[in-house]
XYZ file of C-alpha atoms in Angstrom:
397
model
C 0.000 0.000 0.000
C 2.852 2.401 0.807
C 4.346 1.786 -2.636
C 0.951 2.414 -4.191
C 0.529 5.676 -2.322
C 4.048 6.817 -3.223
C 3.461 6.064 -6.875
C 0.369 8.257 -6.848
C 2.317 11.350 -5.786
C 3.426 12.619 -9.218
C 6.279 15.132 -9.484
C 5.166 18.647 -10.310
C 6.166 19.896 -13.770
C 5.061 23.008 -15.630
C 6.070 23.324 -19.277
C 5.529 26.528 -21.168
C 5.465 25.422 -24.820
C 5.799 27.939 -27.606
C 3.896 26.956 -30.719
C 3.780 28.514 -34.167
C 0.270 29.526 -35.137
C -0.781 27.240 -37.959
C -2.459 28.953 -40.885
C -5.059 26.211 -41.068
C -6.109 26.920 -37.493
C -6.280 30.697 -37.698
C -9.617 32.333 -36.990
C -10.887 35.854 -37.359
C -10.532 36.279 -33.598
C -6.896 35.104 -33.444
C -4.204 37.822 -33.388
C -1.613 37.961 -36.134
C 1.678 37.060 -34.441
C 3.922 37.605 -37.461
C 5.006 40.960 -38.930
C 2.695 42.386 -41.534
C 5.657 43.360 -43.692
C 8.531 41.643 -45.443
C 11.964 41.696 -43.799
C 14.494 42.116 -46.613
C 17.556 41.593 -44.426
C 19.253 38.256 -44.987
C 19.127 37.479 -41.264
C 17.377 38.854 -38.187
C 16.815 38.009 -34.529
C 14.556 39.735 -31.990
C 14.363 38.460 -28.408
C 12.706 39.710 -25.251
C 15.361 39.844 -22.527
C 12.843 39.746 -19.666
C 11.641 36.273 -20.628
C 14.280 35.013 -23.066
C 11.610 34.462 -25.722
C 12.457 34.960 -29.382
C 9.610 36.740 -31.182
C 11.215 36.891 -34.617
C 14.082 35.132 -36.331
C 15.296 34.665 -39.887
C 18.420 32.698 -40.797
C 19.667 33.406 -37.282
C 22.326 30.669 -37.351
C 23.782 31.558 -40.775
C 27.290 33.139 -40.622
C 27.547 36.445 -42.476
C 30.092 39.244 -42.732
C 30.033 41.077 -39.414
C 31.549 44.355 -40.636
C 31.775 46.835 -37.748
C 29.738 44.651 -35.404
C 33.217 43.197 -34.896
C 33.998 46.260 -32.773
C 31.501 45.020 -30.192
C 34.008 42.343 -29.228
C 36.910 44.813 -29.165
C 34.918 47.018 -26.798
C 33.884 44.041 -24.648
C 37.509 42.994 -24.170
C 38.568 46.555 -23.352
C 35.779 47.025 -20.809
C 36.341 43.601 -19.287
C 39.918 44.613 -18.419
C 39.727 48.387 -17.956
C 36.163 49.465 -17.173
C 37.378 51.235 -14.017
C 40.341 52.909 -15.739
C 38.746 54.523 -18.766
C 39.829 58.002 -17.721
C 43.209 57.139 -16.205
C 44.765 55.150 -19.060
C 45.804 57.031 -22.182
C 47.180 55.466 -25.359
C 49.253 56.915 -28.172
C 48.246 55.851 -31.669
C 51.028 53.736 -33.246
C 52.038 54.612 -36.790
C 51.944 51.127 -38.306
C 48.167 50.744 -38.039
C 47.679 53.581 -40.519
C 49.626 51.658 -43.133
C 46.980 48.939 -42.899
C 44.033 51.355 -42.927
C 45.360 53.522 -45.773
C 43.205 53.487 -48.912
C 40.382 51.381 -47.435
C 37.886 54.247 -47.122
C 37.491 53.222 -43.500
C 35.247 55.117 -41.103
C 37.265 57.261 -38.717
C 37.178 59.604 -35.729
C 40.066 61.607 -37.217
C 42.584 60.276 -34.703
C 46.045 60.949 -36.130
C 49.254 58.982 -35.800
C 51.015 59.925 -32.569
C 47.904 61.368 -30.884
C 47.133 60.319 -27.333
C 43.611 59.579 -26.119
C 42.019 58.061 -23.041
C 40.293 54.712 -23.236
C 36.964 56.503 -22.784
C 37.538 58.648 -25.855
C 38.534 55.548 -27.808
C 35.347 53.795 -26.632
C 33.210 56.640 -27.974
C 35.251 56.733 -31.179
C 34.656 53.011 -31.801
C 30.974 53.166 -30.899
C 29.685 56.405 -32.416
C 31.402 56.968 -35.805
C 32.729 53.381 -35.824
C 36.352 54.535 -35.953
C 38.581 51.759 -37.262
C 41.795 53.399 -36.072
C 40.401 53.492 -32.511
C 39.796 49.730 -32.592
C 43.350 49.107 -33.774
C 44.797 51.454 -31.146
C 43.029 49.499 -28.385
C 44.016 46.153 -29.903
C 47.659 47.194 -30.152
C 47.692 48.328 -26.524
C 46.005 45.245 -25.106
C 48.065 42.736 -27.081
C 51.543 44.187 -26.696
C 51.555 45.301 -30.351
C 50.492 41.898 -31.687
C 47.192 42.183 -33.525
C 47.222 38.425 -34.108
C 47.275 37.878 -30.350
C 44.361 40.234 -29.910
C 42.352 38.429 -32.587
C 42.988 35.185 -30.717
C 41.638 36.848 -27.568
C 38.544 37.906 -29.497
C 37.816 34.390 -30.701
C 38.427 32.886 -27.273
C 35.955 35.325 -25.730
C 33.377 34.653 -28.442
C 33.517 30.934 -27.666
C 33.303 31.633 -23.939
C 30.060 33.611 -24.201
C 28.443 30.971 -26.393
C 28.951 32.161 -29.976
C 28.870 29.209 -32.361
C 29.095 30.825 -35.800
C 31.485 33.715 -35.168
C 35.075 34.084 -36.389
C 37.131 37.257 -36.009
C 40.130 38.109 -38.169
C 40.790 41.736 -37.202
C 39.723 44.102 -34.402
C 37.534 46.421 -36.492
C 35.608 44.434 -39.115
C 37.199 45.699 -42.323
C 38.229 42.183 -43.283
C 35.213 40.328 -44.756
C 36.594 37.237 -43.006
C 35.005 38.540 -39.803
C 31.727 36.628 -39.664
C 28.926 36.278 -37.138
C 25.334 35.101 -36.938
C 22.273 37.047 -35.876
C 22.029 34.935 -32.731
C 25.722 35.427 -31.908
C 25.426 39.190 -32.417
C 22.535 39.089 -29.939
C 24.889 37.513 -27.395
C 27.520 40.197 -28.048
C 24.986 42.950 -27.403
C 23.758 41.252 -24.221
C 27.324 41.202 -22.870
C 28.223 44.724 -23.994
C 25.081 46.392 -22.650
C 25.940 45.012 -19.221
C 28.790 47.524 -18.969
C 27.577 50.914 -17.742
C 30.158 52.811 -19.801
C 29.028 51.070 -22.984
C 25.325 51.595 -22.248
C 25.879 55.294 -21.603
C 28.043 55.845 -24.686
C 25.713 53.888 -26.971
C 22.833 56.204 -26.185
C 24.718 59.395 -27.031
C 24.115 61.281 -30.257
C 27.537 62.952 -30.163
C 30.770 63.229 -28.194
C 33.453 65.867 -27.822
C 36.892 64.508 -28.639
C 39.492 66.479 -26.677
C 42.136 68.750 -28.143
C 45.466 67.065 -28.808
C 48.779 67.552 -30.548
C 47.017 67.280 -33.932
C 43.805 69.088 -32.972
C 44.083 72.578 -31.508
C 40.588 72.429 -30.046
C 37.963 69.811 -29.163
C 35.871 68.466 -32.020
C 32.595 66.621 -32.275
C 32.025 63.057 -33.457
C 28.506 61.853 -34.324
C 26.850 58.483 -33.958
C 25.982 56.315 -36.937
C 23.081 54.868 -34.927
C 20.420 57.364 -35.943
C 17.799 55.460 -33.957
C 19.067 57.383 -30.889
C 19.201 60.762 -32.656
C 16.042 62.818 -31.956
C 16.744 65.004 -34.985
C 16.756 61.986 -37.330
C 13.845 60.480 -39.240
C 15.054 57.087 -37.980
C 14.679 58.075 -34.317
C 12.911 55.744 -31.912
C 12.655 56.824 -28.276
C 12.745 53.204 -27.103
C 16.164 52.499 -28.668
C 18.851 52.719 -25.992
C 21.873 52.031 -28.182
C 23.502 49.743 -30.681
C 26.165 49.276 -33.308
C 25.982 49.657 -37.070
C 28.190 47.984 -39.657
C 28.595 47.929 -43.421
C 31.133 46.766 -45.999
C 29.135 46.725 -49.202
C 25.650 47.531 -50.449
C 24.097 46.289 -47.193
C 23.991 47.362 -43.563
C 24.030 45.566 -40.186
C 22.607 46.747 -36.902
C 22.521 45.208 -33.426
C 21.020 47.061 -30.494
C 18.608 47.068 -27.574
C 15.306 48.764 -26.882
C 13.223 49.427 -23.764
C 9.623 50.591 -23.473
C 7.251 50.404 -20.502
C 9.796 48.352 -18.582
C 10.161 45.699 -21.289
C 13.454 45.186 -23.121
C 14.364 43.549 -26.420
C 17.638 42.968 -28.222
C 17.414 43.092 -32.007
C 19.830 42.114 -34.758
C 19.476 42.772 -38.489
C 22.186 41.513 -40.849
C 22.784 42.415 -44.482
C 19.786 44.636 -45.048
C 20.136 45.822 -48.672
C 20.740 49.525 -49.306
C 18.670 51.442 -51.830
C 18.880 54.896 -53.371
C 15.983 55.921 -51.143
C 17.359 54.399 -47.936
C 21.099 54.376 -47.185
C 20.481 52.990 -43.674
C 18.130 50.053 -44.298
C 19.117 48.092 -41.171
C 17.872 50.990 -39.051
C 14.629 51.136 -41.013
C 14.002 47.406 -40.631
C 14.966 47.467 -36.957
C 12.441 50.241 -36.333
C 9.748 48.303 -38.189
C 10.460 45.105 -36.271
C 10.522 46.835 -32.909
C 7.381 48.889 -33.599
C 5.689 45.575 -34.382
C 7.126 43.738 -31.352
C 6.111 46.407 -28.834
C 2.652 46.709 -30.397
C 2.077 42.950 -30.544
C 3.489 41.519 -27.307
C 3.668 42.408 -23.638
C 4.934 40.777 -20.453
C 1.863 39.905 -18.421
C 0.333 37.227 -16.209
C -0.548 33.930 -17.869
C -2.471 32.634 -14.846
C -4.821 33.934 -12.163
C -3.788 32.833 -8.684
C -7.308 33.465 -7.368
C -8.827 30.948 -9.735
C -8.488 27.193 -9.134
C -6.989 25.012 -11.832
C -9.248 22.120 -11.072
C -10.958 20.221 -8.278
C -9.210 16.955 -7.490
C -11.190 14.061 -5.963
C -9.411 12.252 -3.129
C -9.906 9.053 -1.193
C -8.789 7.820 2.210
C -9.486 11.205 3.809
C -11.901 11.829 6.660
C -11.660 15.613 6.198
C -12.841 16.201 2.627
C -13.739 14.456 -0.608
C -12.017 16.950 -2.921
C -9.209 19.477 -2.944
C -8.990 22.640 -5.057
C -5.677 23.193 -6.858
C -4.445 26.796 -7.257
C -1.324 28.169 -8.978
C 1.095 29.682 -6.452
C 2.304 32.272 -8.969
C 0.725 34.154 -11.875
C 3.587 33.250 -14.253
C 4.639 36.540 -15.796
C 5.566 35.808 -19.391
C 5.427 37.261 -22.888
C 1.935 37.125 -24.386
C 0.095 38.764 -27.263
C -1.475 42.077 -26.275
C -4.629 41.014 -28.092
C -6.115 38.143 -26.177
C -3.276 37.660 -23.711
C -3.794 34.871 -21.204
C -7.125 34.000 -22.807
C -5.194 32.535 -25.737
C -3.317 30.052 -23.575
C -4.576 26.488 -23.560
C -4.545 25.185 -20.018
C -4.758 21.431 -19.565
C -4.510 19.806 -16.139
C -3.308 16.214 -15.997
C -4.271 14.342 -12.823
C -5.242 10.878 -11.775
C -9.004 10.534 -11.555
C -8.586 10.155 -7.804
C -5.799 10.720 -5.327
C -5.196 8.573 -2.244
C -4.644 11.709 -0.166
C -4.545 15.475 -0.635
C -1.503 16.154 -2.811
C 0.053 19.395 -4.004
C 1.762 17.710 -6.917
C 0.400 17.740 -10.430
C 1.370 18.072 -14.063
C 0.044 21.059 -15.957
C 0.759 22.223 -19.526
C 0.248 25.765 -20.770
C 0.986 26.140 -24.501
C 1.557 29.811 -25.373
C 0.798 31.033 -28.905
C 4.126 32.714 -29.702
C 5.921 32.477 -33.045
C 9.322 31.334 -31.873
C 11.482 28.289 -31.375
C 12.530 28.692 -27.745
C 10.941 26.209 -25.339
C 11.312 27.422 -21.740
C 10.520 25.313 -18.742
C 9.686 27.328 -15.669
C 9.567 26.906 -11.882
C 6.035 26.187 -10.802
C 4.107 25.248 -7.672
C 0.468 24.229 -7.283
C -1.121 24.870 -3.900
C -4.131 22.896 -2.711
C -6.857 24.774 -0.899
C -5.959 22.981 2.340
C -2.652 23.597 4.076
C -0.678 20.599 2.844
C 2.963 20.921 1.885
C 3.563 21.923 -1.737
C 6.607 21.064 -3.780
C 8.084 22.419 -6.978
C 10.918 21.774 -9.360
C 12.890 24.034 -11.647
C 14.007 23.056 -15.148
C 16.177 25.539 -17.073
C 15.419 26.989 -20.497
C 15.912 24.768 -23.497
C 16.638 25.936 -27.040
């Protein structure tokens, strides 16, 4: 009998399954969970950082030329080592890097050979106008004048943070051999935005470079990320920062966006330029994020005041049934239209229980168009005061 009773106490599991809405099952009442426009970029990735859910992806595992997104890694390595010394360490630009950059029409912050700048100024130079000489100056300093050693550091760090389709060949992105994926670029942004200095610099429209031996007075550098420029037609108030990149007739952008307390990281790779739009990655990012914020919100999937089900029990002199309630409302990403009403809640219990039990299996499929399948911590409380248990299973991808 003891074995029988033990077998009847099932382990609690809650699985939050993300399912693609099937066209055959769509109704007039169902919300459209895909963008109502065509994304022309070769790859894209949009994920909500509050929940880890991916709301849009296209060729997100395909390696493509990273261009100046490469500088994200150069900045990460610099901040990892010197985030508390940005104003106390100054570096003089070595002459040999200009031999490499000569004739490549590379973006610049007008830092001349022999000029000395603080690490903070070099951070802004790399981030705002995407200065290639600034990236090389930092790489030279950190590697003891061996760019090859610095590139090795870049690739080691990429592997450490989980990049699977990224290879770096220089510190700035001019070499088309620098490749990344939309998902990997997402990881780079997640790491970079964790540094306060990066987050502050990325949101700036301009920066004053100090006077130096080659500049008699301070001068202004401007950001290439026009999503943070209020005077630009590309401006979006929710964009907090990001990095552009381009080598050819396409543009990359990777950045992050926050509105009403909800944050997303977006990546757009190889968005084709046109005569009408020289910054197509910014245009497509704005379209994707306008859609994401309008379509989804982080909200409760469950109501803790409402019972899941009433479970019959046997061998109890106190009651014949027990009401099962969720112990938490499960904040997650849901469509704004319909929200929790669109979730399909299915309780799975034995027809009877030998005694009041707090353990049950419950599935809540959420109608989100993404591949991630998170498993969350969950507890079901019975109406009576019996001990409840829970288990936690990490996110799967």
